[in-house]
């Protein structure tokens, strides 16, 4: 049966913006430039480009959540953090697609990557920074681009999502150690007894501290998803290249396994044993 024309359907776009114009699809869809003739290099490029787009949205939402929490605007922050968790689900699923590529197929074009590596993803570093995982030696990678390095330096020196959450605890009357509230946010965060005590009180008095309770659970969602993403990353790398050194010089699987031990919001996990 022939498709009937929809009444009122716009078909003349000589003077109007199209869907492709709005999304700048010509630029996006012309950016998959293989360096080899191998079929699967297209998969490799697209998976990583799509992941970077999702990371861009993740950063947009996380930055918004930090700003809202700092102003005690919890409802929009919850929406943003819930969206981050759904984005993370998409990123986790993407490893299943990449894992359809076999070691033999990857070897056909791996040498074309040179020293480039996902380890160098600046958006991934920005996400880690806003979640509180700050490694100063990483910044050297980006010296090639002064504007980008300045952006990373700014994020490195900014309070994290967890710093914002701890600030909310203090504003709601909990006694948080001043060493935590005034800490050097460029240094790794370590668990603190006053923060743990505050979260325990929140979980024991859910109705009285509903917003803080919801905030805690949203943070746990984000970290849980981040750890799932890290695990799937590690297993996909192990499946495709085994224990070879990464193209960027990292130890590959060994490094990714060590990262799994890192925690962003330690007290929120510790209190589960103590409640």
Coordinates of C-alpha atoms in Angstrom, one line a residue:
X1 CA 0.0 0.0 0.0
X2 CA 1.5 3.4 -1.0
X3 CA 2.2 5.8 1.8
X4 CA -0.2 8.7 1.8
X5 CA 1.1 12.2 2.1
X6 CA 0.5 13.8 5.5
X7 CA -1.6 17.0 5.2
X8 CA 0.4 20.0 6.3
X9 CA 3.8 18.2 6.1
X10 CA 6.6 20.7 5.4
X11 CA 8.6 19.6 2.3
X12 CA 10.1 22.9 1.1
X13 CA 13.3 23.6 3.1
X14 CA 15.1 25.9 0.7
X15 CA 14.6 28.8 3.1
X16 CA 14.1 26.8 6.4
X17 CA 16.2 24.9 8.9
X18 CA 16.0 21.1 8.6
X19 CA 16.6 18.4 11.2
X20 CA 20.0 17.8 9.8
X21 CA 20.8 21.6 9.9
X22 CA 19.8 21.9 13.6
X23 CA 21.8 18.8 14.6
X24 CA 24.8 19.7 12.3
X25 CA 24.7 16.2 11.0
X26 CA 27.0 16.9 8.1
X27 CA 29.8 17.7 10.6
X28 CA 29.0 14.8 12.9
X29 CA 28.6 12.1 10.3
X30 CA 31.7 13.2 8.3
X31 CA 33.9 12.7 11.4
X32 CA 34.4 9.0 11.2
X33 CA 37.7 8.9 9.3
X34 CA 39.3 5.5 9.3
X35 CA 43.1 5.3 9.2
X36 CA 43.0 1.7 8.0
X37 CA 40.9 -0.1 5.5
X38 CA 39.6 -2.5 8.1
X39 CA 35.9 -2.8 8.5
X40 CA 35.8 -2.8 12.3
X41 CA 37.7 0.5 12.7
X42 CA 34.3 2.2 12.0
X43 CA 32.9 0.4 15.1
X44 CA 35.8 1.5 17.2
X45 CA 35.6 5.2 16.2
X46 CA 31.8 5.4 16.6
X47 CA 31.7 3.8 20.0
X48 CA 34.2 6.2 21.3
X49 CA 32.7 9.3 19.7
X50 CA 29.2 8.4 21.0
X51 CA 30.7 7.8 24.5
X52 CA 32.2 11.3 24.3
X53 CA 28.8 12.8 23.4
X54 CA 27.3 11.0 26.4
X55 CA 30.1 12.3 28.6
X56 CA 29.5 15.8 27.4
X57 CA 25.9 15.5 28.6
X58 CA 27.0 13.9 31.9
X59 CA 29.3 16.9 32.6
X60 CA 26.4 19.3 31.8
X61 CA 24.2 17.5 34.3
X62 CA 26.8 17.1 37.0
X63 CA 27.9 20.7 36.9
X64 CA 24.2 21.7 37.1
X65 CA 23.7 19.4 40.1
X66 CA 26.7 20.8 42.0
X67 CA 25.4 24.3 41.5
X68 CA 21.9 23.4 42.6
X69 CA 23.0 21.5 45.7
X70 CA 25.2 24.4 46.7
X71 CA 22.0 26.5 46.7
X72 CA 19.9 23.8 48.5
X73 CA 17.8 23.4 45.3
X74 CA 17.4 19.7 45.7
X75 CA 14.6 18.8 43.4
X76 CA 16.3 19.9 40.1
X77 CA 19.6 18.3 41.4
X78 CA 17.8 15.0 41.9
X79 CA 16.5 15.2 38.3
X80 CA 20.0 15.9 37.0
X81 CA 21.6 13.1 39.0
X82 CA 18.9 10.6 37.9
X83 CA 19.6 11.6 34.3
X84 CA 23.3 11.0 34.9
X85 CA 22.6 7.4 36.1
X86 CA 20.5 6.7 32.9
X87 CA 23.3 8.1 30.7
X88 CA 25.7 5.8 32.6
X89 CA 23.5 2.9 31.7
X90 CA 24.0 3.8 28.0
X91 CA 27.7 4.0 28.5
X92 CA 27.8 0.6 30.2
X93 CA 25.8 -1.0 27.4
X94 CA 28.2 0.4 24.8
X95 CA 31.0 -2.0 26.0
X96 CA 28.8 -4.9 24.9
X97 CA 28.8 -3.5 21.3
X98 CA 32.6 -3.0 21.3
X99 CA 33.1 -6.5 22.7
X100 CA 31.7 -7.9 19.4
X101 CA 35.2 -7.0 17.9
X102 CA 37.7 -9.9 18.3
X103 CA 41.4 -9.6 19.2
X104 CA 42.3 -10.5 15.6
X105 CA 40.1 -7.8 14.2
X106 CA 41.5 -5.1 16.5
X107 CA 45.1 -6.1 15.6
X108 CA 44.3 -5.2 12.0
X109 CA 44.3 -1.5 12.8
X110 CA 45.6 -1.1 16.4
X111 CA 49.0 0.2 15.1
X112 CA 47.2 3.1 13.3
X113 CA 46.2 4.6 16.7
X114 CA 49.8 5.5 17.5
X115 CA 50.0 6.7 21.1
X116 CA 46.4 7.9 21.2
X117 CA 44.3 6.2 23.9
X118 CA 41.0 6.5 25.8
X119 CA 43.2 7.2 28.8
X120 CA 43.6 10.6 27.4
X121 CA 39.9 11.5 27.2
X122 CA 39.7 14.9 28.8
X123 CA 36.0 14.7 29.3
X124 CA 36.5 11.5 31.3
X125 CA 39.0 13.4 33.5
X126 CA 36.6 16.2 34.0
X127 CA 33.9 13.7 35.2
X128 CA 36.4 12.2 37.6
X129 CA 37.3 15.7 38.8
X130 CA 33.7 16.7 39.5
X131 CA 33.2 13.3 41.3
X132 CA 36.3 14.2 43.4
X133 CA 39.0 11.9 42.0
X134 CA 41.8 14.3 41.2
X135 CA 45.2 13.2 39.9
X136 CA 47.6 16.2 39.3
X137 CA 50.0 14.2 37.1
X138 CA 47.2 13.6 34.6
X139 CA 47.2 17.3 33.7
X140 CA 50.6 17.0 31.9
X141 CA 48.9 15.0 29.1
X142 CA 47.0 18.2 28.0
X143 CA 49.9 20.7 27.8
X144 CA 49.5 20.5 24.0
X145 CA 46.3 22.6 24.2
X146 CA 46.6 25.6 26.6
X147 CA 42.9 26.4 26.5
X148 CA 42.0 22.8 27.3
X149 CA 44.5 22.6 30.1
X150 CA 43.2 25.8 31.6
X151 CA 39.7 24.3 31.6
X152 CA 41.0 21.1 33.3
X153 CA 42.9 23.2 35.9
X154 CA 39.8 25.1 36.7
X155 CA 37.9 21.9 37.2
X156 CA 40.8 20.5 39.2
X157 CA 40.6 23.4 41.7
X158 CA 36.8 23.4 42.0
X159 CA 34.8 21.7 44.8
X160 CA 33.4 18.3 43.8
X161 CA 29.9 16.9 43.9
X162 CA 30.6 15.3 47.2
X163 CA 32.0 18.6 48.6
X164 CA 28.7 20.2 47.7
X165 CA 26.8 17.4 49.4
X166 CA 28.9 17.7 52.6
X167 CA 28.2 21.5 52.5
X168 CA 24.5 20.7 52.4
X169 CA 24.9 18.5 55.5
X170 CA 26.6 21.4 57.4
X171 CA 23.9 23.9 56.3
X172 CA 21.2 21.5 57.7
X173 CA 22.7 21.6 61.2
X174 CA 25.1 18.7 61.2
X175 CA 28.4 19.3 62.9
X176 CA 31.0 18.7 60.2
X177 CA 34.7 19.0 61.0
X178 CA 36.1 22.4 59.8
X179 CA 39.1 20.5 58.3
X180 CA 36.6 18.9 55.9
X181 CA 34.6 22.1 55.1
X182 CA 37.8 24.1 54.5
X183 CA 39.9 21.3 53.0
X184 CA 42.1 21.7 49.9
X185 CA 39.8 20.4 47.3
X186 CA 42.7 19.5 45.0
X187 CA 43.7 16.8 47.4
X188 CA 42.1 13.3 47.5
X189 CA 39.1 13.1 49.8
X190 CA 39.5 10.7 52.7
X191 CA 36.6 9.4 54.9
X192 CA 35.8 11.6 58.0
X193 CA 34.0 10.5 61.2
X194 CA 31.9 13.6 61.3
X195 CA 30.6 13.1 57.8
X196 CA 29.9 9.5 58.5
X197 CA 28.0 10.4 61.7
X198 CA 25.9 12.9 59.7
X199 CA 24.9 10.4 57.1
X200 CA 24.0 7.8 59.7
X201 CA 21.7 10.4 61.4
X202 CA 20.1 11.1 58.0
X203 CA 19.4 7.4 57.4
X204 CA 18.0 7.0 60.9
X205 CA 15.7 10.0 60.4
X206 CA 14.6 9.7 56.8
X207 CA 11.4 11.8 57.2
X208 CA 13.2 14.6 58.9
X209 CA 16.0 14.7 56.4
X210 CA 14.2 13.5 53.2
X211 CA 16.2 15.7 50.8
X212 CA 19.6 14.7 52.2
X213 CA 18.5 11.0 52.2
X214 CA 17.5 11.3 48.6
X215 CA 20.7 13.1 47.8
X216 CA 22.7 10.3 49.4
X217 CA 20.9 7.6 47.4
X218 CA 21.4 9.5 44.1
X219 CA 25.1 9.7 44.9
X220 CA 25.2 6.0 45.5
X221 CA 23.4 5.4 42.2
X222 CA 26.1 7.5 40.3
X223 CA 29.0 5.7 42.0
X224 CA 27.5 2.3 41.5
X225 CA 27.0 3.0 37.8
X226 CA 30.6 4.4 37.6
X227 CA 32.0 1.2 39.0
X228 CA 29.9 -0.9 36.7
X229 CA 31.3 1.1 33.8
X230 CA 34.8 0.7 35.0
X231 CA 34.4 -3.1 35.4
X232 CA 32.9 -3.5 31.9
X233 CA 35.8 -1.3 30.5
X234 CA 38.3 -3.5 32.2
X235 CA 36.7 -6.8 31.0
X236 CA 36.3 -5.5 27.5
X237 CA 39.9 -4.5 27.3
X238 CA 41.0 -7.8 28.7
X239 CA 38.8 -9.6 26.2
X240 CA 40.3 -7.8 23.2
X241 CA 44.0 -7.2 24.1
X242 CA 44.5 -9.3 27.2
X243 CA 47.3 -7.9 29.4
X244 CA 49.1 -6.0 26.7
X245 CA 50.3 -2.4 27.4
X246 CA 47.8 0.2 26.3
X247 CA 48.4 2.3 23.2
X248 CA 48.9 5.4 25.4
X249 CA 51.5 3.6 27.5
X250 CA 49.3 2.6 30.5
X251 CA 49.6 -0.9 31.9
X252 CA 46.1 -1.6 30.5
X253 CA 44.1 -4.2 32.4
X254 CA 46.3 -3.9 35.5
X255 CA 45.7 -0.2 35.7
X256 CA 41.9 -0.6 35.2
X257 CA 41.8 -3.3 37.9
X258 CA 43.5 -0.9 40.4
X259 CA 41.0 1.9 39.6
X260 CA 38.1 -0.4 40.7
X261 CA 39.4 -0.1 44.3
X262 CA 38.8 3.7 44.3
X263 CA 35.7 5.1 46.0
X264 CA 34.2 8.5 45.4
X265 CA 31.8 8.7 48.4
X266 CA 33.3 6.4 51.0
X267 CA 31.1 7.2 54.0
X268 CA 27.9 6.4 52.0
X269 CA 29.2 2.8 51.5
X270 CA 30.7 2.4 55.0
X271 CA 27.5 3.3 56.8
X272 CA 25.6 0.4 55.2
X273 CA 27.5 -1.9 57.5
X274 CA 26.9 0.3 60.6
X275 CA 23.2 1.1 60.2

